[in-house]
mmCIF file of C-alpha atoms in Angstrom:
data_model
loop_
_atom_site.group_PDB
_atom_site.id
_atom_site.type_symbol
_atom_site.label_atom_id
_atom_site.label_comp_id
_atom_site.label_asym_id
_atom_site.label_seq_id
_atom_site.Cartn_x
_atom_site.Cartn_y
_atom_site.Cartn_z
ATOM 1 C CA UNK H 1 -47.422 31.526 64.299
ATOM 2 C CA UNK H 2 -47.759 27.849 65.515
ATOM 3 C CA UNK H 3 -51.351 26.863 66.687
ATOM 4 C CA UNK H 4 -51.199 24.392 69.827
ATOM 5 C CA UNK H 5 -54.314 22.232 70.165
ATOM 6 C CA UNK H 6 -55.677 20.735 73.434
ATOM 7 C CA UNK H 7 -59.081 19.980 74.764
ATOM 8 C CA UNK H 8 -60.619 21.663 77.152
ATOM 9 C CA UNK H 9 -59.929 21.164 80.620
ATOM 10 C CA UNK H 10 -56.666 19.321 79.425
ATOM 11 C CA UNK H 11 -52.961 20.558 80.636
ATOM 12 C CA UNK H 12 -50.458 19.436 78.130
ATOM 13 C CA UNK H 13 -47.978 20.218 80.164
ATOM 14 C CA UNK H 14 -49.217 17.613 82.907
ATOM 15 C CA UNK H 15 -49.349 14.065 82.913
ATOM 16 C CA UNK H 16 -52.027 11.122 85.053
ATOM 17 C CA UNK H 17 -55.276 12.571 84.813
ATOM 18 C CA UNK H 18 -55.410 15.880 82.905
ATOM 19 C CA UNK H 19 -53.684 13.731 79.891
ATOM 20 C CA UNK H 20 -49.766 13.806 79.777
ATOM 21 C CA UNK H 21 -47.667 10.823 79.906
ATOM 22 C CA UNK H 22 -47.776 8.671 83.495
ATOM 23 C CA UNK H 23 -45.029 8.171 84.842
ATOM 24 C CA UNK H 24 -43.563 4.791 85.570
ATOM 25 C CA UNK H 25 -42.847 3.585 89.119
ATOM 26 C CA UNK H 26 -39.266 2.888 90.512
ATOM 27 C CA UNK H 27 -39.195 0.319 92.764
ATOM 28 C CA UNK H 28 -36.393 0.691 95.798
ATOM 29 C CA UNK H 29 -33.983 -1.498 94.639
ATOM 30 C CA UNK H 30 -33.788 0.039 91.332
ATOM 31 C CA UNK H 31 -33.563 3.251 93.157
ATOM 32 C CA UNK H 32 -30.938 2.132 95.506
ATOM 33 C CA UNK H 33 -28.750 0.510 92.211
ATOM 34 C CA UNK H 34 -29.087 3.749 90.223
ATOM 35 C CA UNK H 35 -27.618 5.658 93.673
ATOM 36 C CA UNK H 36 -24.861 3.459 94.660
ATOM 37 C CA UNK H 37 -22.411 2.400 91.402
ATOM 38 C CA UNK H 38 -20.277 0.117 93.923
ATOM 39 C CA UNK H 39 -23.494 -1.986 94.460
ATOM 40 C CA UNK H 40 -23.820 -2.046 90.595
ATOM 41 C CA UNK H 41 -20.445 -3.334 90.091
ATOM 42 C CA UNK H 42 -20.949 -5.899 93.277
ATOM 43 C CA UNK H 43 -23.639 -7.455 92.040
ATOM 44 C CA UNK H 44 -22.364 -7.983 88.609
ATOM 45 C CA UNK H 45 -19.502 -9.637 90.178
ATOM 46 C CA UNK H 46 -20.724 -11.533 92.607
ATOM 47 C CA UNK H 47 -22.256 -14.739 90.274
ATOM 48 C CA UNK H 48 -18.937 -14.805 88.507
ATOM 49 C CA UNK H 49 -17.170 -14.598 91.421
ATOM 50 C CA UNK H 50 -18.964 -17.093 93.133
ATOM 51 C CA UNK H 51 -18.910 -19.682 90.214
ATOM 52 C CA UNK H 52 -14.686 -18.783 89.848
ATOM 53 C CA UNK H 53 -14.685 -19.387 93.773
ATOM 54 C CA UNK H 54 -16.799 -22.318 93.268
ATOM 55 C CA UNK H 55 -15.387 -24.017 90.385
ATOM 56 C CA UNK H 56 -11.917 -23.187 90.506
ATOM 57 C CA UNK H 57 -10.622 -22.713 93.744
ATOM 58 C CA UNK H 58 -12.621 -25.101 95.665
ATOM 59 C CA UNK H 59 -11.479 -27.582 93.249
ATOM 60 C CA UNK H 60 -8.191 -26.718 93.684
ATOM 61 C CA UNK H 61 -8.718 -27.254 97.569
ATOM 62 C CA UNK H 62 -10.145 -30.456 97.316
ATOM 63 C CA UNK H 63 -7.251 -31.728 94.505
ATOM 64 C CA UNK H 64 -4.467 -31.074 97.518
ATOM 65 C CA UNK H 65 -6.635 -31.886 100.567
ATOM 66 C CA UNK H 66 -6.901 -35.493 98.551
ATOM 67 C CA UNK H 67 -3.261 -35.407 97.939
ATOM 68 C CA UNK H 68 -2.535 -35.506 101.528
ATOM 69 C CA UNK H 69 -4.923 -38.679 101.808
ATOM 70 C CA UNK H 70 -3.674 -41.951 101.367
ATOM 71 C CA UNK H 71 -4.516 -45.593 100.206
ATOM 72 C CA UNK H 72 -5.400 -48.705 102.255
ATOM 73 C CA UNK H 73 -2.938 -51.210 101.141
ATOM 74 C CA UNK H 74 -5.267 -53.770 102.446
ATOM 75 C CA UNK H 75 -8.628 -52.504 100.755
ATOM 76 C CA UNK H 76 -7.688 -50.426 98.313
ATOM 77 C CA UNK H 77 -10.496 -48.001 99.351
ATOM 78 C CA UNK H 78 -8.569 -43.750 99.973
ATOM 79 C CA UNK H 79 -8.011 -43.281 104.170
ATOM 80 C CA UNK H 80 -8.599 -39.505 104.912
ATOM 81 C CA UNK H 81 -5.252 -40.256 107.263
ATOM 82 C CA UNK H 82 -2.972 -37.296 106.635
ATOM 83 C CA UNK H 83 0.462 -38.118 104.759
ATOM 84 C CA UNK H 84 3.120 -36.326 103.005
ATOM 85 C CA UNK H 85 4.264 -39.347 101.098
ATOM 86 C CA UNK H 86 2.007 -38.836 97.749
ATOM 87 C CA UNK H 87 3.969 -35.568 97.494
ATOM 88 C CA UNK H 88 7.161 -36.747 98.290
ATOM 89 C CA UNK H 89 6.786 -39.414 95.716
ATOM 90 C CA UNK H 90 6.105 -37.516 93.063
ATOM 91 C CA UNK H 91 8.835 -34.930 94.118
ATOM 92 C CA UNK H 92 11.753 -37.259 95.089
ATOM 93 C CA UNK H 93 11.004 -39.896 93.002
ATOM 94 C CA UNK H 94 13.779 -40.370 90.291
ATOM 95 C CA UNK H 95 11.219 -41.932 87.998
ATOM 96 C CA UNK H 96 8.265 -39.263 88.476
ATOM 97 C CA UNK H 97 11.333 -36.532 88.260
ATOM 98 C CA UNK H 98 12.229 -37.549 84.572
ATOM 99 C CA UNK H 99 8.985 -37.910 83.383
ATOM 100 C CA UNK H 100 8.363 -34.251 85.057
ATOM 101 C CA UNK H 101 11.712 -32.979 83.074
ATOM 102 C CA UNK H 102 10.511 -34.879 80.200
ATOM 103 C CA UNK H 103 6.785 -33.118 80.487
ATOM 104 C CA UNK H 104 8.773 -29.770 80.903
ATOM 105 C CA UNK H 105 10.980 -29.861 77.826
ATOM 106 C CA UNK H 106 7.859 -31.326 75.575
ATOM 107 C CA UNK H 107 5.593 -27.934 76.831
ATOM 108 C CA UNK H 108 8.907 -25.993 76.284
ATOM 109 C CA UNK H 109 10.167 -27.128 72.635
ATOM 110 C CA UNK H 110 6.465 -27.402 71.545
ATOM 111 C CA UNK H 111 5.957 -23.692 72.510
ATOM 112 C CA UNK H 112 8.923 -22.502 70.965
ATOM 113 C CA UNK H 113 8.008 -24.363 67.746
ATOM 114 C CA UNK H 114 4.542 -22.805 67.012
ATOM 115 C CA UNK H 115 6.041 -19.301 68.188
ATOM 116 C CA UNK H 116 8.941 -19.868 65.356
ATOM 117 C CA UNK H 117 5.982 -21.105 63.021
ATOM 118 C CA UNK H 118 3.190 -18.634 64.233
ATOM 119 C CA UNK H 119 5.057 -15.067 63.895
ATOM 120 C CA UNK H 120 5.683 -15.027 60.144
ATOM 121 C CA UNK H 121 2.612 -16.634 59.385
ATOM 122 C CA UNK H 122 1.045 -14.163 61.297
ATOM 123 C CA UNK H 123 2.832 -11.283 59.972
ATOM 124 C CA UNK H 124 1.822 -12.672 56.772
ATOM 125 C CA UNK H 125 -1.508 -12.582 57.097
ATOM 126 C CA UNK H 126 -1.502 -8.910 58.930
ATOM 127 C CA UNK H 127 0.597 -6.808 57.220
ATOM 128 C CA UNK H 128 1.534 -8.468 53.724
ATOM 129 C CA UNK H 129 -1.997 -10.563 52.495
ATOM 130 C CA UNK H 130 -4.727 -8.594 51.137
ATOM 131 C CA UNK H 131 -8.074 -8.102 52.358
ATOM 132 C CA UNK H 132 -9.726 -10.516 50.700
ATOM 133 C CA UNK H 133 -6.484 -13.035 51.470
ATOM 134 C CA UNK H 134 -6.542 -12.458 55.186
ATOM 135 C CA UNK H 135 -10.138 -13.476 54.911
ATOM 136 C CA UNK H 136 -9.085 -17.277 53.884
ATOM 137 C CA UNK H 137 -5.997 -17.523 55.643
ATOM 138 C CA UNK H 138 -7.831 -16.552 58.895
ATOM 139 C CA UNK H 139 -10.433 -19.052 58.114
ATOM 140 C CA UNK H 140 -7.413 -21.704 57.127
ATOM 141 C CA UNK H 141 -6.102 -20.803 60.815
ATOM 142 C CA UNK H 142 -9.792 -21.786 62.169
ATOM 143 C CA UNK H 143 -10.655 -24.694 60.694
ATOM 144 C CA UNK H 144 -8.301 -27.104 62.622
ATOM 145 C CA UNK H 145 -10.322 -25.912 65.477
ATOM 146 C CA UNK H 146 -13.536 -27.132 64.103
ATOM 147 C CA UNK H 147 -12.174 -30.605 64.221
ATOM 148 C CA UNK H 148 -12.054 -33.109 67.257
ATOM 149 C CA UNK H 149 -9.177 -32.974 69.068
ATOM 150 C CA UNK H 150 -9.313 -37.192 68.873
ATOM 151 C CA UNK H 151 -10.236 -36.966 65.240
ATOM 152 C CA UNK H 152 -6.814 -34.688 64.716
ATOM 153 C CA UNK H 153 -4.507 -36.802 67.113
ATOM 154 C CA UNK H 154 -5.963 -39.761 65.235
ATOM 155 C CA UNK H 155 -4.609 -38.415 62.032
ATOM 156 C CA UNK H 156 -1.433 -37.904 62.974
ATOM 157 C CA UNK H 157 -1.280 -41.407 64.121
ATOM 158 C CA UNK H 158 -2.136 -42.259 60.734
ATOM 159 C CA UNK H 159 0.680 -39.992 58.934
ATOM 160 C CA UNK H 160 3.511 -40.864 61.640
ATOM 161 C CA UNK H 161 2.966 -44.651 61.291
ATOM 162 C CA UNK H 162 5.143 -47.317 59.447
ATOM 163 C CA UNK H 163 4.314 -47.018 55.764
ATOM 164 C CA UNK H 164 2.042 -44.048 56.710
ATOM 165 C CA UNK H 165 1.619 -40.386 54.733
ATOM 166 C CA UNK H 166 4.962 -38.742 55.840
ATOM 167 C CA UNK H 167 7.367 -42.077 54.812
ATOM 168 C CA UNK H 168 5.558 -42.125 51.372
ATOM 169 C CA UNK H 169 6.335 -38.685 51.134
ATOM 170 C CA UNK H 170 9.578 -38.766 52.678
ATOM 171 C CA UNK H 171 10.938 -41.372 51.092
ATOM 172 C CA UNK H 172 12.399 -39.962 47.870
ATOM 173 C CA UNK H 173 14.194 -37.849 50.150
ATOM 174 C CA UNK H 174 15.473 -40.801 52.484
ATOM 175 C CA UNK H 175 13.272 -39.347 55.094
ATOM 176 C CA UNK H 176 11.776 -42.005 57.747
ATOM 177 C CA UNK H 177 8.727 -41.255 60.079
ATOM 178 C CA UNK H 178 9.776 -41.284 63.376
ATOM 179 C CA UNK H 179 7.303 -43.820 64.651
ATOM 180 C CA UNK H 180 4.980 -43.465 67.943
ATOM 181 C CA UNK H 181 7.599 -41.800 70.014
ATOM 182 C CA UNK H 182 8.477 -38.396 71.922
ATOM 183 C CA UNK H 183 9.138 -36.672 68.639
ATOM 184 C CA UNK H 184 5.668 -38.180 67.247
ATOM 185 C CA UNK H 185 4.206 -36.265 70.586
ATOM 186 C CA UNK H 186 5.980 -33.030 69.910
ATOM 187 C CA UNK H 187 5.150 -33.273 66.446
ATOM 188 C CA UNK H 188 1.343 -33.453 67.120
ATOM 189 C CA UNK H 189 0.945 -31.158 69.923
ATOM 190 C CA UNK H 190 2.462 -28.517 67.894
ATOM 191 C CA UNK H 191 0.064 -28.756 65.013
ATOM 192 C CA UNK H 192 -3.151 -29.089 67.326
ATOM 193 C CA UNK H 193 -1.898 -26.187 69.421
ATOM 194 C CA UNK H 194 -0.331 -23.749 66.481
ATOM 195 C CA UNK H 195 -4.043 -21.531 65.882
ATOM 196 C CA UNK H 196 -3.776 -20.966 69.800
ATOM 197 C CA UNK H 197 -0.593 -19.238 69.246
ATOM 198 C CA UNK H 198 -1.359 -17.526 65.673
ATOM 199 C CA UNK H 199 -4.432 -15.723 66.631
ATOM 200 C CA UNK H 200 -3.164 -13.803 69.474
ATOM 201 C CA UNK H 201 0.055 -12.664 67.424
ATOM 202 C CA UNK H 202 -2.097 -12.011 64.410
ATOM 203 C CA UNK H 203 -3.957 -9.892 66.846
ATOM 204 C CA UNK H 204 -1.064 -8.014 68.133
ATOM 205 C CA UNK H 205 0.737 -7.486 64.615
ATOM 206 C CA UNK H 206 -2.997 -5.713 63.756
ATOM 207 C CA UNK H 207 -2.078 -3.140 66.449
ATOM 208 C CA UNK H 208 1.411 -2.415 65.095
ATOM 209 C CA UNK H 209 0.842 0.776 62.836
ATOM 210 C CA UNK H 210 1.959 0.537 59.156
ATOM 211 C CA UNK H 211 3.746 3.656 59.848
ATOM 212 C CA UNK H 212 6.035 2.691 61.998
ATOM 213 C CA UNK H 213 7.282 0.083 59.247
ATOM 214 C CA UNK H 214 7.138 2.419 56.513
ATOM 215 C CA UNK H 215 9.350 4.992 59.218
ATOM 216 C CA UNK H 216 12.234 2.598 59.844
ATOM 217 C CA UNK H 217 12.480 1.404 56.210
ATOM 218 C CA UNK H 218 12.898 5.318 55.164
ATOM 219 C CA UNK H 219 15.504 5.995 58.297
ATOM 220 C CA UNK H 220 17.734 2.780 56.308
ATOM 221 C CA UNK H 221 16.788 -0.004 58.703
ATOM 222 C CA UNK H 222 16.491 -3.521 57.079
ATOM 223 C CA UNK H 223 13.826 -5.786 57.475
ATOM 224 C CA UNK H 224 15.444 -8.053 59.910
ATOM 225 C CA UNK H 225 16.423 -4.544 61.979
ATOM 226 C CA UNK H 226 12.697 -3.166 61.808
ATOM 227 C CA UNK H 227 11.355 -6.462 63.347
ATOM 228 C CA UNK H 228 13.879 -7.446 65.673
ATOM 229 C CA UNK H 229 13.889 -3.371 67.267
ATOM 230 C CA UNK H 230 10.489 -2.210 65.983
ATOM 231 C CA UNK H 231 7.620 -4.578 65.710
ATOM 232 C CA UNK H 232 9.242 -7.322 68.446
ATOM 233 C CA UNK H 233 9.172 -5.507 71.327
ATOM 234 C CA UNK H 234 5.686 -4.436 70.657
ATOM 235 C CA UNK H 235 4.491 -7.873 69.932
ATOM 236 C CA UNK H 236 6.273 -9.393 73.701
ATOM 237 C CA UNK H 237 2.372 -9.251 75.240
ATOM 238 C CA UNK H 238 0.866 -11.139 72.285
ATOM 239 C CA UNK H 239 3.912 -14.041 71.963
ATOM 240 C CA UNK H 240 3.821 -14.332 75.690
ATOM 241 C CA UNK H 241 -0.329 -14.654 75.476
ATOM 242 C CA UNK H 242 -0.084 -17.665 72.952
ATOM 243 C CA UNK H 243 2.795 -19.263 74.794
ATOM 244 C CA UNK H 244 0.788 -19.594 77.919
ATOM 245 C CA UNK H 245 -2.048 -21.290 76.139
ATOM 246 C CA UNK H 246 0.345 -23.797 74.364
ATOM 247 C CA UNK H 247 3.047 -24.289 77.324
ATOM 248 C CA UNK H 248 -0.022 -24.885 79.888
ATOM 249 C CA UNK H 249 -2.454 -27.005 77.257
ATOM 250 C CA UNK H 250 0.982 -29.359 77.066
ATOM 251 C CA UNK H 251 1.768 -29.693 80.501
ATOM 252 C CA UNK H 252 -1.999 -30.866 81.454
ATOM 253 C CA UNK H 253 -2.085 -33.425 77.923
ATOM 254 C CA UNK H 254 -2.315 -37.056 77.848
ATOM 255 C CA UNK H 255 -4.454 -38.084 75.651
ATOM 256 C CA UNK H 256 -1.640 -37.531 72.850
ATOM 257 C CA UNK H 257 1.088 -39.273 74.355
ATOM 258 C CA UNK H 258 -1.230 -42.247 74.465
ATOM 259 C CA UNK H 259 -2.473 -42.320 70.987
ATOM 260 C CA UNK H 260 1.256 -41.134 69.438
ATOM 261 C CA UNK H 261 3.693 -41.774 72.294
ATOM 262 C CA UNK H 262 4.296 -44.875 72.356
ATOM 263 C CA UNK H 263 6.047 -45.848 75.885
ATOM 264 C CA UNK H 264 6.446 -41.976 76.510
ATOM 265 C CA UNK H 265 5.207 -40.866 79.742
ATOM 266 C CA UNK H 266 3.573 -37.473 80.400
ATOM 267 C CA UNK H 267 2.635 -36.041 83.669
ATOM 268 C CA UNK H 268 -0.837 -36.117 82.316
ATOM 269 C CA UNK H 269 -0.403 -40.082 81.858
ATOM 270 C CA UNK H 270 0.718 -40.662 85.245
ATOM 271 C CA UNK H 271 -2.660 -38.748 86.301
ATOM 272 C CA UNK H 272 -4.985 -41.053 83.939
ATOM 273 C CA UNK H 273 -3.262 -44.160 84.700
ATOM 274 C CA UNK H 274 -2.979 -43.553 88.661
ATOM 275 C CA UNK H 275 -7.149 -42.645 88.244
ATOM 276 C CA UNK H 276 -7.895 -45.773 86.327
ATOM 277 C CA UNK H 277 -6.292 -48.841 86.736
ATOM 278 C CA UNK H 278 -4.189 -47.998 89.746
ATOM 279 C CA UNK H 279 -7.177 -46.475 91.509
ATOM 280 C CA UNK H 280 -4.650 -44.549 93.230
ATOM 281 C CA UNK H 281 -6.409 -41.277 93.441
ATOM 282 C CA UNK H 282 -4.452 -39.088 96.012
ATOM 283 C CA UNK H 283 -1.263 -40.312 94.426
ATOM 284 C CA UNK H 284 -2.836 -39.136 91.105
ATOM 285 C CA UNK H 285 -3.592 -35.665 92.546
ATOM 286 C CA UNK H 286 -0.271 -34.984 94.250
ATOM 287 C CA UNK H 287 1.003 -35.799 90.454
ATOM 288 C CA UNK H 288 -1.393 -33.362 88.929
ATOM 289 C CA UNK H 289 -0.196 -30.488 91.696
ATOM 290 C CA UNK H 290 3.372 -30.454 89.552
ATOM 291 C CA UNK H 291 2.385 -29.100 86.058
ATOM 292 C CA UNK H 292 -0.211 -26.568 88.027
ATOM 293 C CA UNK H 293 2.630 -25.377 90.184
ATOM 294 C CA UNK H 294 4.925 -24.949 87.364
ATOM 295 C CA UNK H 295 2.324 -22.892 85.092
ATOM 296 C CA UNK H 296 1.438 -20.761 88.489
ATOM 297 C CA UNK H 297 5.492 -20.132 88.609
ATOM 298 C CA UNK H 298 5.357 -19.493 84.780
ATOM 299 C CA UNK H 299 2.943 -16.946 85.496
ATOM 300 C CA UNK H 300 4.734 -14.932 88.555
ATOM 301 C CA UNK H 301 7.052 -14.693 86.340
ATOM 302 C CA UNK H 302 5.575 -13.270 83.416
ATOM 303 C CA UNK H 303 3.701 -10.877 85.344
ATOM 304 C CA UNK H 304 7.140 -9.427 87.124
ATOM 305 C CA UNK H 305 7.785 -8.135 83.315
ATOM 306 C CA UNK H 306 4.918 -6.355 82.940
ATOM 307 C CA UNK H 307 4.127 -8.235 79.505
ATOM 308 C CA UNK H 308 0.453 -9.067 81.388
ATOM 309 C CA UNK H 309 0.148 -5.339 81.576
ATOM 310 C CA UNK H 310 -0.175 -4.465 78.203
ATOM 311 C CA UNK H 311 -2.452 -7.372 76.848
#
């Protein structure tokens, strides 16, 4: 028997006066959010939205309205007269061609270098390193990214010059540093860049089951057959995720062709120099449309495989 205990005059079972519980008040918006989920989801949008819309497109507005501007010879000062020329310049133009081609191949080769470095590493550190091991390789992976990025360029200026770090070292071999050139560039893009591509396919070789390896290797495939038919085209979403942060992070650099370029010229370059002392601004713009064109057309492309799908 269970005894229930109440004072008199008291209803348990009720709540304000007579003793139970108030409740609390809704007000009508909360009322109207709980009702309506598409409201919920609206205005949980709508700051990002707005900032994305803000940030992001409008700038990209403004960067082509101000390509279509033009420059008082005269003055110097930008003359909102509308003009194709900036664009056909940097379209047309033999010179701004090569250094686009040249731009191109650096974002291409330096992609395809961390991707060649980045996959075994990262299958490495997934499948093969212990727990403890992944631990410290995954923080090795990090650290570069805890650095400047002008304290790392820096550095490699350092190593790649004449009598630097990789001539000592290379020397007994009758290996020579290749000086501030476009293989210095390549060189140092693909080491500040490599953790952008290991950490997605790290990521993706974590979502390849173990079984799967241990079932081809008992059906007679060899190792080269299990990844090249097995693991690869399961790991297509993650290679294409870090090759659109490296290819796009190269196109857009130019603070690395400066510091370890020498006389090579990046699209990026063109940008800073047309900014700066040129004080060329719409012709600087029109420039800086190429390499966001190209990534957008990168990107179409991508997304007609379905790759984007499955990240």
């Amino acid at each position: 028997m269970s005894l229930q205990l109440s004072r008199p005059g008291v209803d348990p079972g009720r709540g304000g006066a007579s003793g139970g519980v108030p409740r609390a008040k809704v007000s009508p918006l909360s009322g109207f959010l709980y009702r309506s989920p598409r409201a919920r989801l609206a205005g949980l949008l709508t700051a990002p939205a707005g900032w994305l819309v803000l940030v992001y497109i409008a700038a990209l507005a403004t960067l082509l309205i101000t390509a279509l501007w033009s420059v008082d010879t005269f003055t110097g000062k930008v003359s909102q007269v509308w003009t194709l020329d900036n664009i056909k310049q940097a379209l047309f133009d033999p010179v701004y061609q090569g250094i686009a081609l040249r731009t191109l191949w650096i974002a291409v080769l330096v992609t395809v270098i961390d991707a060649v470095v980045a996959i075994p590493l990262a299958f490495f550190i997934a499948k093969v390193a212990s727990a403890r091991w992944q631990k410290l390789l995954l923080a090795a992976v990090l650290m570069p990214l805890w650095a400047s990025y002008l304290v790392k360029a820096y550095a490699w200026r350092n190593v790649l010059a004449e009598g630097g770090l990789l001539e000592w070292l290379g020397a007994p071999l009758g290996v020579s540093s290749p000086g501030y050139s476009e293989t210095a560039v390549i060189l140092t893009l693909s080491y500040i860049w490599l953790p952008y591509m290991i950490l997605p396919i790290h990521a993706g070789f974590e979502k390849v089951p173990g079984n799967l390896l241990e079932a081809s290797g008992d059906l007679g495939a060899k190792p080269w057959t299990t990844v090249r038919l097995v693991v690869m085209p399961l790991l297509v979403p993650s290679i294409i995720a870090g090759t659109i942060f490296t290819f796009s992070l190269t196109l857009g650099d130019y603070i690395t062709a400066q510091i370890v370029g020498g006389k090579t010229q990046m699209l990026g370059t063109v940008v800073y120099s047309n900014v700066g002392a040129a004080n060329n601004l719409p012709f600087a713009s029109a420039v800086s449309l190429i390499p966001i064109a190209i990534i957008m057309i990168y990107l179409l492309v991508v997304r007609r495989t379905g790759a984007l799908d499955e990240l």
